[in-house]
Every structure is written in structure tokens, then in C-alpha cells.
Short mmCIF file of C-alpha atoms in Angstrom, two decimals:
data_model
loop_
_atom_site.label_atom_id
_atom_site.label_comp_id
_atom_site.label_asym_id
_atom_site.label_seq_id
_atom_site.Cartn_x
_atom_site.Cartn_y
_atom_site.Cartn_z
CA MET O 1 0.23 0.11 0.10
CA LYS O 2 1.29 3.60 -0.75
CA TYR O 3 1.13 6.47 2.00
CA TYR O 4 0.46 9.88 0.47
CA SER O 5 0.89 13.28 2.81
CA THR O 6 -1.95 15.17 4.20
CA ASN O 7 -0.42 18.45 2.30
CA HIS O 8 -0.29 16.57 -1.34
CA ASN O 9 2.76 18.33 -2.22
CA SER O 10 4.84 14.96 -2.05
CA GLU O 11 5.19 11.66 -4.21
CA ASN O 12 3.34 8.63 -2.47
CA VAL O 13 5.28 6.58 -0.51
CA SER O 14 5.75 2.88 0.59
CA LEU O 15 5.16 1.64 4.14
CA ARG O 16 8.96 1.40 4.68
CA ASP O 17 9.66 4.93 3.90
CA ALA O 18 6.17 6.42 5.48
CA VAL O 19 7.90 4.91 8.64
CA VAL O 20 11.48 5.52 8.49
CA ARG O 21 10.86 9.40 7.23
CA GLY O 22 8.08 9.70 9.67
CA LEU O 23 7.10 13.28 8.47
CA ALA O 24 6.57 13.74 4.29
CA PRO O 25 8.83 16.17 3.16
CA ASP O 26 6.31 18.90 2.28
CA ARG O 27 5.34 18.67 6.08
CA GLY O 28 2.45 16.62 5.93
CA LEU O 29 1.76 13.48 7.78
CA TYR O 30 1.31 10.28 5.69
CA MET O 31 -1.71 8.75 4.99
CA PRO O 32 -2.70 5.28 3.62
CA GLU O 33 -3.96 5.49 0.77
CA LYS O 34 -7.01 3.41 1.33
CA ILE O 35 -8.98 1.74 4.18
CA ARG O 36 -10.54 -1.21 4.19
CA HIS O 37 -13.61 -2.16 5.19
CA LEU O 38 -13.48 -5.42 7.41
CA PRO O 39 -15.73 -8.30 6.57
CA ASP O 40 -19.20 -8.78 8.34
CA GLU O 41 -18.23 -11.98 9.40
CA PHE O 42 -15.39 -10.50 11.52
CA PHE O 43 -17.46 -8.42 13.45
CA ARG O 44 -20.42 -11.63 13.69
CA ASP O 45 -17.38 -13.64 15.51
CA ILE O 46 -15.07 -10.85 17.35
CA ASP O 47 -16.35 -11.43 20.70
CA GLY O 48 -15.00 -15.37 20.15
CA MET O 49 -11.19 -14.03 19.50
CA SER O 50 -8.75 -12.97 21.66
CA LEU O 51 -7.09 -9.51 21.31
CA GLN O 52 -4.19 -10.99 19.61
CA GLU O 53 -6.19 -12.35 16.76
CA ILE O 54 -8.63 -9.38 16.71
CA SER O 55 -5.29 -7.20 16.31
CA TYR O 56 -3.48 -9.06 13.19
CA ILE O 57 -6.65 -8.94 11.54
CA VAL O 58 -6.60 -5.34 11.65
CA ALA O 59 -3.02 -5.03 11.25
CA ASP O 60 -3.13 -7.12 8.07
CA ALA O 61 -5.49 -4.55 6.32
CA PHE O 62 -2.99 -1.65 6.65
CA PHE O 63 0.20 -3.72 6.22
CA GLY O 64 -0.83 -7.22 4.77
CA GLU O 65 0.86 -6.18 1.40
CA ASP O 66 3.84 -5.07 2.84
CA ILE O 67 4.99 -7.30 5.51
CA PRO O 68 5.04 -11.58 4.71
CA ALA O 69 2.33 -12.78 6.93
CA GLY O 70 4.33 -14.65 9.51
CA ASP O 71 6.48 -11.54 10.07
CA LEU O 72 3.49 -9.27 10.41
CA ARG O 73 1.90 -11.65 13.17
CA LYS O 74 5.18 -12.29 15.17
CA ILE O 75 5.60 -8.27 15.24
CA VAL O 76 1.63 -8.24 16.45
CA TYR O 77 1.52 -10.87 18.76
CA ASP O 78 4.98 -9.86 20.73
CA THR O 79 3.26 -6.11 20.51
CA MET O 80 -0.18 -7.13 22.16
CA ALA O 81 1.66 -9.44 24.77
CA PHE O 82 -0.42 -7.87 27.57
CA PRO O 83 -4.49 -7.74 28.48
CA ILE O 84 -6.58 -4.35 28.03
CA PRO O 85 -9.74 -5.27 29.85
CA VAL O 86 -12.73 -3.15 30.23
CA ALA O 87 -13.75 -2.40 33.75
CA LYS O 88 -17.40 -1.56 35.16
CA VAL O 89 -17.47 1.87 36.67
CA GLU O 90 -21.14 2.26 36.67
CA GLU O 91 -24.19 1.38 34.89
CA ASN O 92 -23.52 1.92 31.24
CA ILE O 93 -20.22 3.52 31.93
CA TYR O 94 -16.96 1.23 30.95
CA SER O 95 -13.23 1.84 31.33
CA LEU O 96 -11.02 0.90 29.15
CA GLU O 97 -7.87 -0.19 30.77
CA LEU O 98 -4.42 0.86 28.94
CA PHE O 99 -2.21 0.52 31.65
CA HIS O 100 -1.36 -3.13 31.78
CA GLY O 101 1.60 -2.79 29.71
CA PRO O 102 5.25 -2.54 30.29
CA THR O 103 5.17 1.34 31.31
CA LEU O 104 1.34 1.52 32.22
CA ALA O 105 0.28 3.58 29.32
CA PHE O 106 -1.57 3.58 26.42
CA LYS O 107 0.93 4.22 24.19
CA ASP O 108 2.96 0.81 24.99
CA VAL O 109 0.68 -0.45 22.18
CA GLY O 110 2.09 2.31 19.47
CA ALA O 111 5.32 2.06 20.55
CA ARG O 112 6.28 -1.40 20.98
CA PHE O 113 4.59 -2.05 17.57
CA MET O 114 6.86 0.52 15.76
CA ALA O 115 9.90 -0.33 17.46
CA ARG O 116 9.75 -4.01 16.27
CA LEU O 117 8.16 -2.73 12.52
CA LEU O 118 11.36 -0.18 12.53
CA GLY O 119 13.72 -3.20 13.66
CA TYR O 120 12.23 -5.53 10.97
CA PHE O 121 13.01 -2.91 7.96
CA ASN O 122 16.12 -1.79 9.22
CA ARG O 123 17.35 -5.02 10.09
CA ASP O 124 19.75 -5.22 7.25
CA GLU O 125 20.83 -1.55 7.17
CA LYS O 126 24.21 -0.60 8.29
CA GLN O 127 23.29 3.17 9.02
CA LEU O 128 22.04 3.72 12.45
CA VAL O 129 18.47 5.39 12.72
CA ASN O 130 17.86 8.22 15.06
CA VAL O 131 14.07 8.41 16.60
CA LEU O 132 13.46 11.75 17.68
CA VAL O 133 10.13 12.22 19.78
CA ALA O 134 8.33 14.68 21.87
CA THR O 135 6.59 13.79 24.96
CA SER O 136 4.31 15.34 27.30
CA GLY O 137 4.29 12.32 29.51
CA ASP O 138 3.49 8.99 28.20
CA THR O 139 4.80 8.94 25.09
CA GLY O 140 8.69 9.11 26.07
CA SER O 141 8.43 6.29 28.65
CA ALA O 142 6.74 4.28 26.18
CA VAL O 143 8.90 5.04 23.39
CA ALA O 144 12.26 4.62 25.30
CA ASN O 145 11.25 1.34 27.05
CA GLY O 146 9.46 0.12 23.55
CA PHE O 147 13.31 1.02 21.58
CA LEU O 148 15.26 0.20 24.33
CA GLY O 149 18.10 -2.53 23.60
CA VAL O 150 17.39 -2.55 19.59
CA ASP O 151 20.14 -2.59 17.42
CA GLY O 152 20.75 0.10 14.65
CA VAL O 153 18.25 2.54 16.38
CA HIS O 154 19.08 5.46 19.06
CA VAL O 155 16.16 7.29 20.33
CA TYR O 156 15.85 10.90 21.65
CA VAL O 157 12.96 12.07 23.76
CA LEU O 158 12.56 15.44 24.31
CA TYR O 159 10.26 16.66 27.21
CA PRO O 160 9.46 19.87 28.94
CA LYS O 161 11.53 20.93 31.83
CA GLY O 162 8.85 20.67 35.04
CA ARG O 163 6.12 19.50 33.24
CA VAL O 164 5.77 16.08 33.42
CA SER O 165 5.36 13.89 36.46
CA PRO O 166 8.34 12.68 38.43
CA ILE O 167 7.49 8.92 37.60
CA GLN O 168 7.04 9.64 34.11
CA GLU O 169 10.46 11.59 34.21
CA CYS O 170 12.03 8.34 35.79
CA GLN O 171 10.84 6.09 33.23
CA PHE O 172 12.77 7.51 30.47
CA THR O 173 15.61 9.53 31.79
CA THR O 174 17.08 6.31 34.00
CA LEU O 175 17.47 4.07 30.75
CA GLY O 176 20.94 4.90 29.68
CA GLN O 177 21.74 2.55 26.58
CA ASN O 178 20.33 3.90 23.26
CA ILE O 179 17.78 6.17 25.01
CA THR O 180 18.79 10.32 25.46
CA ALA O 181 16.58 12.44 27.30
CA VAL O 182 16.74 15.85 26.36
CA GLU O 183 14.93 18.32 29.09
CA VAL O 184 13.66 21.36 27.06
CA ASP O 185 13.26 24.78 28.26
CA GLY O 186 9.34 25.41 27.41
CA VAL O 187 6.55 23.50 27.08
CA PHE O 188 5.50 20.32 25.19
CA ASP O 189 4.66 22.63 21.54
CA ASP O 190 8.32 23.71 21.98
CA CYS O 191 9.41 20.01 21.95
CA GLN O 192 7.37 19.10 19.24
CA ALA O 193 8.51 22.10 16.97
CA LEU O 194 12.03 21.27 17.53
CA VAL O 195 11.53 17.75 16.34
CA LYS O 196 9.25 18.89 13.11
CA ASN O 197 12.39 21.18 12.42
CA ALA O 198 14.87 18.50 12.65
CA PHE O 199 13.06 16.79 9.70
CA MET O 200 13.15 19.71 7.36
CA ASP O 201 16.56 20.29 8.08
CA ALA O 202 18.48 19.03 4.94
CA GLU O 203 21.96 19.43 6.48
CA LEU O 204 20.83 17.45 9.63
CA GLY O 205 19.16 14.74 7.24
CA SER O 206 22.20 14.35 5.41
CA ARG O 207 23.95 13.58 8.76
CA MET O 208 22.04 11.37 10.47
CA LYS O 209 19.19 9.24 9.66
CA LEU O 210 16.12 10.81 11.76
CA THR O 211 12.30 9.03 11.82
CA SER O 212 10.11 10.14 14.62
CA ALA O 213 8.00 8.40 16.88
CA ASN O 214 5.38 10.44 17.90
CA SER O 215 1.96 9.45 16.84
CA ILE O 216 2.74 11.66 13.45
CA ASN O 217 4.62 8.41 12.39
CA VAL O 218 1.60 6.00 10.72
CA ALA O 219 3.61 3.01 12.56
CA ARG O 220 2.61 4.75 16.12
CA PHE O 221 -0.70 5.46 15.78
CA LEU O 222 -2.45 3.07 13.35
CA PRO O 223 -1.82 0.01 15.76
CA GLN O 224 -3.97 2.31 18.55
CA SER O 225 -6.81 1.31 16.71
CA PHE O 226 -6.32 -2.67 17.62
CA TYR O 227 -7.64 -2.06 20.87
CA TYR O 228 -11.08 -0.06 19.85
CA PHE O 229 -11.76 -3.23 18.32
CA GLY O 230 -10.98 -5.08 21.53
CA ALA O 231 -13.46 -2.91 23.45
CA TYR O 232 -16.12 -3.66 20.96
CA ALA O 233 -15.67 -7.27 21.44
CA GLN O 234 -15.40 -6.90 25.02
CA MET O 235 -18.66 -5.16 25.02
CA LYS O 236 -20.17 -7.52 22.73
CA ALA O 237 -19.51 -10.40 24.85
CA LEU O 238 -21.33 -8.67 27.79
CA GLY O 239 -24.22 -7.93 25.78
CA LYS O 240 -23.11 -3.90 25.58
CA ALA O 241 -22.29 -3.37 22.20
CA ASP O 242 -25.37 -1.77 20.65
CA SER O 243 -25.36 1.94 20.47
CA LEU O 244 -22.00 2.33 21.82
CA VAL O 245 -20.03 5.48 22.45
CA ILE O 246 -16.29 5.83 23.07
CA CYS O 247 -15.31 8.67 24.68
CA VAL O 248 -10.83 9.45 24.23
CA PRO O 249 -9.04 11.92 26.83
CA SER O 250 -7.12 14.09 23.87
CA GLY O 251 -4.02 15.91 23.23
CA ASN O 252 -2.05 15.30 20.33
CA PHE O 253 -4.94 13.46 18.84
CA GLY O 254 -3.10 10.30 17.64
CA ASN O 255 -5.51 8.59 19.64
CA ILE O 256 -8.67 9.47 18.62
CA THR O 257 -7.19 9.41 14.92
CA ALA O 258 -7.07 5.80 15.63
CA GLY O 259 -10.50 4.97 16.68
CA LEU O 260 -11.86 7.00 13.76
CA PHE O 261 -9.69 4.82 11.36
CA GLY O 262 -11.84 1.96 12.85
CA TRP O 263 -14.72 3.54 12.61
CA LYS O 264 -14.17 3.71 8.74
CA MET O 265 -12.84 0.50 8.79
CA GLY O 266 -16.63 -0.71 9.65
CA LEU O 267 -16.54 -0.30 14.21
CA PRO O 268 -20.08 -0.58 14.98
CA VAL O 269 -19.65 2.46 17.16
CA ARG O 270 -21.89 5.29 17.34
CA ARG O 271 -19.95 7.97 17.95
CA PHE O 272 -16.93 9.45 19.78
CA ILE O 273 -16.16 12.13 22.10
CA ALA O 274 -13.17 13.79 22.08
CA ALA O 275 -12.60 14.91 26.03
CA ASN O 276 -9.90 18.22 26.08
CA ASN O 277 -8.41 19.71 29.43
CA ALA O 278 -8.47 23.33 29.40
CA ASN O 279 -6.52 22.67 26.08
CA ASP O 280 -9.45 23.01 24.07
CA ILE O 281 -8.36 23.56 20.60
CA PHE O 282 -10.35 20.88 19.09
CA TYR O 283 -13.13 22.22 21.32
CA ASN O 284 -13.44 25.42 20.16
CA TYR O 285 -13.32 23.98 16.36
CA LEU O 286 -16.02 21.72 16.59
CA ASN O 287 -18.12 25.08 17.80
CA SER O 288 -16.83 27.34 15.68
CA GLY O 289 -15.09 25.63 12.98
CA VAL O 290 -12.13 27.73 12.60
CA TYR O 291 -9.17 26.15 14.02
CA SER O 292 -6.87 28.17 15.82
CA PRO O 293 -4.00 26.72 17.55
CA LYS O 294 -2.52 28.63 20.51
CA PRO O 295 0.31 28.22 23.46
CA SER O 296 -0.49 25.26 25.51
CA VAL O 297 -1.13 25.74 29.40
CA PRO O 298 0.02 23.35 32.12
CA THR O 299 -2.93 21.16 33.64
CA LEU O 300 -3.34 18.22 35.81
CA ALA O 301 -3.43 16.23 33.07
CA ASN O 302 -0.43 16.90 31.41
CA ALA O 303 -0.16 14.51 28.45
CA MET O 304 -3.01 16.55 26.88
CA ASP O 305 -1.05 19.83 27.73
CA VAL O 306 -0.80 20.29 23.69
CA GLY O 307 -1.77 23.66 21.58
CA ASP O 308 -1.61 22.74 18.35
CA PRO O 309 -2.83 18.78 17.87
CA SER O 310 -0.35 17.32 14.55
CA ASN O 311 -2.99 14.73 14.21
CA PHE O 312 -5.86 17.31 13.46
CA ALA O 313 -4.28 17.16 10.02
CA ARG O 314 -5.78 13.70 9.99
CA VAL O 315 -8.79 14.22 11.31
CA LEU O 316 -9.48 17.11 8.65
CA ASP O 317 -8.34 14.54 5.74
CA LEU O 318 -10.00 11.82 6.72
CA TYR O 319 -13.29 13.61 6.64
CA GLY O 320 -12.88 15.64 3.71
CA GLY O 321 -12.08 19.05 5.76
CA SER O 322 -16.12 18.95 5.90
CA HIS O 323 -16.51 20.37 9.37
CA SER O 324 -20.10 19.56 9.61
CA ASP O 325 -19.15 15.55 8.90
CA ILE O 326 -16.57 16.10 11.57
CA CYS O 327 -19.03 17.61 13.98
CA ALA O 328 -21.30 14.65 13.24
CA GLY O 329 -18.84 11.49 14.34
CA ILE O 330 -17.26 13.47 17.15
CA SER O 331 -18.28 15.80 20.04
CA GLY O 332 -16.39 17.24 22.21
CA ALA O 333 -15.63 18.53 26.28
CA THR O 334 -13.43 20.85 27.85
CA TYR O 335 -12.44 20.60 31.47
CA SER O 336 -10.90 22.91 33.82
CA ASP O 337 -8.10 21.41 36.47
CA GLY O 338 -11.18 22.18 39.27
CA GLN O 339 -13.55 19.85 37.48
CA ILE O 340 -11.21 17.30 36.81
CA ARG O 341 -10.03 16.94 40.92
CA GLU O 342 -14.19 17.49 41.49
CA THR O 343 -14.97 14.42 39.49
CA LEU O 344 -11.84 12.09 40.13
CA ARG O 345 -12.30 12.82 43.98
CA GLU O 346 -16.36 11.98 43.34
CA ALA O 347 -15.97 9.27 41.05
CA TYR O 348 -14.03 7.26 43.40
CA GLU O 349 -16.02 7.98 46.83
CA ASN O 350 -19.10 6.85 44.80
CA THR O 351 -18.15 3.92 42.47
CA GLY O 352 -14.64 2.72 44.47
CA TYR O 353 -12.82 3.23 40.91
CA LEU O 354 -9.91 5.32 40.92
CA MET O 355 -8.80 7.29 37.55
CA ASP O 356 -5.82 9.13 36.28
CA PRO O 357 -6.50 12.99 35.15
CA HIS O 358 -7.24 12.10 31.69
CA GLY O 359 -9.27 9.08 32.11
CA THR O 360 -11.36 11.08 34.59
CA CYS O 361 -11.78 13.66 31.50
CA GLY O 362 -13.62 11.09 29.21
CA TYR O 363 -15.41 9.77 32.18
CA ARG O 364 -17.09 12.99 33.24
CA ALA O 365 -17.75 13.75 29.19
CA LEU O 366 -19.62 10.35 28.96
CA LYS O 367 -21.37 11.26 32.48
CA GLU O 368 -22.81 14.71 30.72
CA GLN O 369 -23.32 13.23 27.30
CA LEU O 370 -24.92 10.10 27.17
CA ALA O 371 -28.25 9.61 25.70
CA PRO O 372 -30.81 7.42 27.01
CA GLY O 373 -29.97 3.63 25.67
CA GLU O 374 -26.41 4.43 25.33
CA THR O 375 -23.24 3.01 26.76
CA GLY O 376 -19.94 4.78 26.95
CA VAL O 377 -16.82 3.36 27.18
CA PHE O 378 -13.76 5.81 28.04
CA LEU O 379 -10.03 5.17 27.72
CA GLU O 380 -8.27 5.04 30.81
CA THR O 381 -5.32 5.56 29.56
CA ALA O 382 -2.64 5.38 32.54
CA HIS O 383 -2.60 3.90 35.62
CA PRO O 384 -3.09 6.62 38.40
CA ALA O 385 0.34 5.85 40.13
CA LYS O 386 1.80 7.51 37.31
CA PHE O 387 0.39 10.58 38.27
CA LYS O 388 0.66 9.94 42.33
CA GLU O 389 1.17 13.03 44.16
CA LYS O 390 -1.81 14.53 42.19
CA VAL O 391 -4.37 11.70 43.02
CA ASP O 392 -2.74 11.63 46.34
CA ALA O 393 -4.29 15.24 47.08
CA ILE O 394 -7.22 14.78 45.67
CA VAL O 395 -8.71 11.56 47.15
CA GLY O 396 -6.57 11.98 50.32
CA GLY O 397 -5.17 8.65 50.07
CA ASP O 398 -1.95 6.48 48.88
CA VAL O 399 -1.99 5.36 45.46
CA GLU O 400 -0.14 2.17 45.83
CA ILE O 401 2.90 2.27 43.14
CA PRO O 402 3.28 -0.97 41.15
CA GLU O 403 6.93 -3.26 41.24
CA ARG O 404 7.35 -2.32 37.28
CA LEU O 405 7.01 1.74 38.21
CA GLN O 406 9.21 1.37 41.52
CA ALA O 407 12.15 -0.18 39.34
CA PHE O 408 12.43 2.83 37.31
CA MET O 409 12.31 5.18 40.42
CA LYS O 410 15.62 3.43 41.70
CA GLY O 411 17.51 4.75 38.58
CA ARG O 412 20.09 7.70 38.15
CA LYS O 413 18.68 10.82 36.31
CA GLN O 414 20.41 11.39 32.99
CA SER O 415 19.09 14.14 30.40
CA VAL O 416 20.71 17.06 28.17
CA PRO O 417 19.36 20.13 29.44
CA LEU O 418 18.56 22.64 25.98
CA SER O 419 16.89 25.99 25.67
CA ARG O 420 13.75 25.89 23.27
CA ASP O 421 16.42 27.17 20.31
CA TYR O 422 16.46 25.03 17.62
CA ALA O 423 19.90 25.95 17.15
CA ASP O 424 21.03 24.70 20.36
CA PHE O 425 19.18 21.37 19.38
CA ARG O 426 20.33 21.02 15.73
CA ASN O 427 24.37 21.70 17.21
CA PHE O 428 23.59 19.00 19.95
CA LEU O 429 22.43 16.32 16.97
CA MET O 430 25.11 17.46 14.83
CA SER O 431 27.92 16.31 17.72
CA GLU O 432 25.68 13.47 17.79
CA ALA O 433 26.14 12.52 14.47
CA ARG O 434 27.60 9.01 13.47
#
């Protein structure tokens, strides 16, 4: 299958080129030239399949033309080697628990798949591949751990100084080996801009083989569609799949875009809700039809602190730029830190279910927007222990830290401090070129 740029000013490329390049030369994001509708029998039988089986069928629709079946199956089964269960929170509201992977966050799926796919494509290459990734929290830890020790790949994780949780920071600054953490004196959007500018730098590109592991990369965001189908299968087994609404806490919009791809493939979802924190750019777009990016503001739900979501370009492309069509399939919500605190505390007191601040936005949006007869699933994108200080203060408790997180916290922080000036980042990379 060929992949085209959302800016339509670059040639179509192979899957391998799309993955290795990350960003198209015209600064657009790559999109598959077709989205296959999955057969009716797949949805008829889906509740009797394992998550790995479901994921392989979905992956084959995207990647089957480019990767032999046996190799693709191994990549998928290795990626999806942990459970992603739904949990009942209250009547007609369920949580899709995406925190059972190695770094306890939803991005483990995309990061693990991309690491394995890039390793597959680069297995016979002699030149080192340098992966640049900007993170507002969980992306960095998932990518760093997904690529840790992968031959022929070096990862640079750019994160905003003082704007990720201490536990999140430990997960990518203590690894060493082929992982370098870059602590940027700025916000997430500054980190993302540094990555994009590096891709557009011809001289740098001639010295280093660069790609991205942010959701701008097709190998990062497309696999996230797997767990939407897995959620549907579980809800179908519970007899709750009719009139299903899925709510996605949204920052850079790769996660909800993956869900929309699933819907285009035939996933029987009535509609989606994009839940924002105070960074309400998409919510305002839905209401006005005007996309007006602005500097991000720090919030309790820091992984959603994005003022110019990269994947908005994919959403527009998916719907042919039609504001009315987007609004027909997606509604929005936006919540202040005060509302997040209130909802997290009340949900815990009333249901006994403890959420992280991001999942809390999704839960509240379902509470407010579900219509009679609808069942809602919100994405609980990370374990609440990753935000222990915040969650403890809100619920007046002491969130237990899983052993996997405790292991990260014992390591020594290793990071490279840099300004948000591209010249500084460029000079650093040039000094690293090898």
C-alpha cells in the first residue's frame, strides 16, 4: 500500500519509507491510500477472538501487502502481549484499561509495534536510525522502553522541563543505553516544534538518518486502532455493544484518530467524544469551524497539554475537510483542573474506581453526554500511580505504586538540558551524528 501526505505536495511512498521518514517532505503527515472495510463475519465472530487475533486481522488490513504474514503476525503478537480489559465503573459506563503494558500507559501499544516494525525494516541496514520523539508524559516512557536495546536505533526523548510527573520522568531518563533524554526549557509544543524542524533540516538529514516515534508516524498511531476493536469485542460479549459511544481523552489526537480509522473500517460505534482539558483547541473548532492553535497551558492532565495537535491534519483529511461531517461523528468536551479534581474525587467516593486525571476527563464527558439507551466506554490511558502526587492529594489517599514503576524510580536521572532554540538542538544533534 502507498502512503500520501496530508499536504498533497509530496510523492506517495511505501510503508517502509513512511515509517522511516516519519514526516513527509512537505511537512504533511502520511496517510494510507485506502482504508479497507473489514468483513461482516469478522464483527459477527469478534467476541470469540483473543485480542492478539483481533489485532492481527486489523493489522493485516493496513500492512498485509507490505509484510509477509508470518513476520506481521510475530510483530503483532509480540506487541499485544498484555491484557487490555474493560472494567465496569457504573451502569452503562465502562473503562478501557490501557495501563497493563510495560510502562502502564496506552502508548505501549503504538511504541512497541513501531519498535518492532522499524527493527524489521532496518534489519539489513548499516546506518544507525535516530528516533526523535517529543513527549508531554507517557509517549517518552513508552517509546524509550519499546526501543530500549534495539540494534541499529538510537532514541532522543524531548520533554518539557518540570512539566511531566516525577514518575513519568524516571521512566525515560534512567534507562541509558540507546536512549537519550533531552530536557527542554519550554512546553510540549516547543519540543514538538524542535522535532519537526529537525526533519526539515536538509543538512542535518544528510548527517543523520532521522525518524519520529510521535503519533505523527503511521507506525505509532495506526496500531492504536487495535484496542478499539478489542473493546468492542468485550462489550459485545457483555451484551453491551449496541449504541456504543467511545470517549477519548485527547491531546495530540493520535489516539482518537486511530479510533476514527477503526470506525472507517466498520467498527460499530455510534459516535466518539474528544475530551479536552483546558487546552480546548479542538473543542473550539467543533463549535466555530475555525482551527486556532495557541500556546498550551499546564494542567493536571499534563499528557493532554497540547496547543496545536499534529493529528488534526489527519482528522481533516479523513473527513475531506468537512466541519459538518466531523461534528456528526465527534462531539467535544473541555474541563478545568477544578472540574477534573471534583470528578476524580467524586467518582472514587461513589464507585470505588480510581482514575488518572486524563481518564477522568473521559469519564465526565460520558456522564454529561450519554443519551438514554447508549453505553459509554472511556479510555483510561494511564495508571493513576503515574500521577501519584496529584491523585493522592485529590482523593486523600496513598496510591500504591506497582513494582514496575518502583523499578524505574531506583535509577539515576540522565538528561541533556537544552533551550527551546532550534539552533541549540541542531548543534547538539550534529555533535551526536554517527
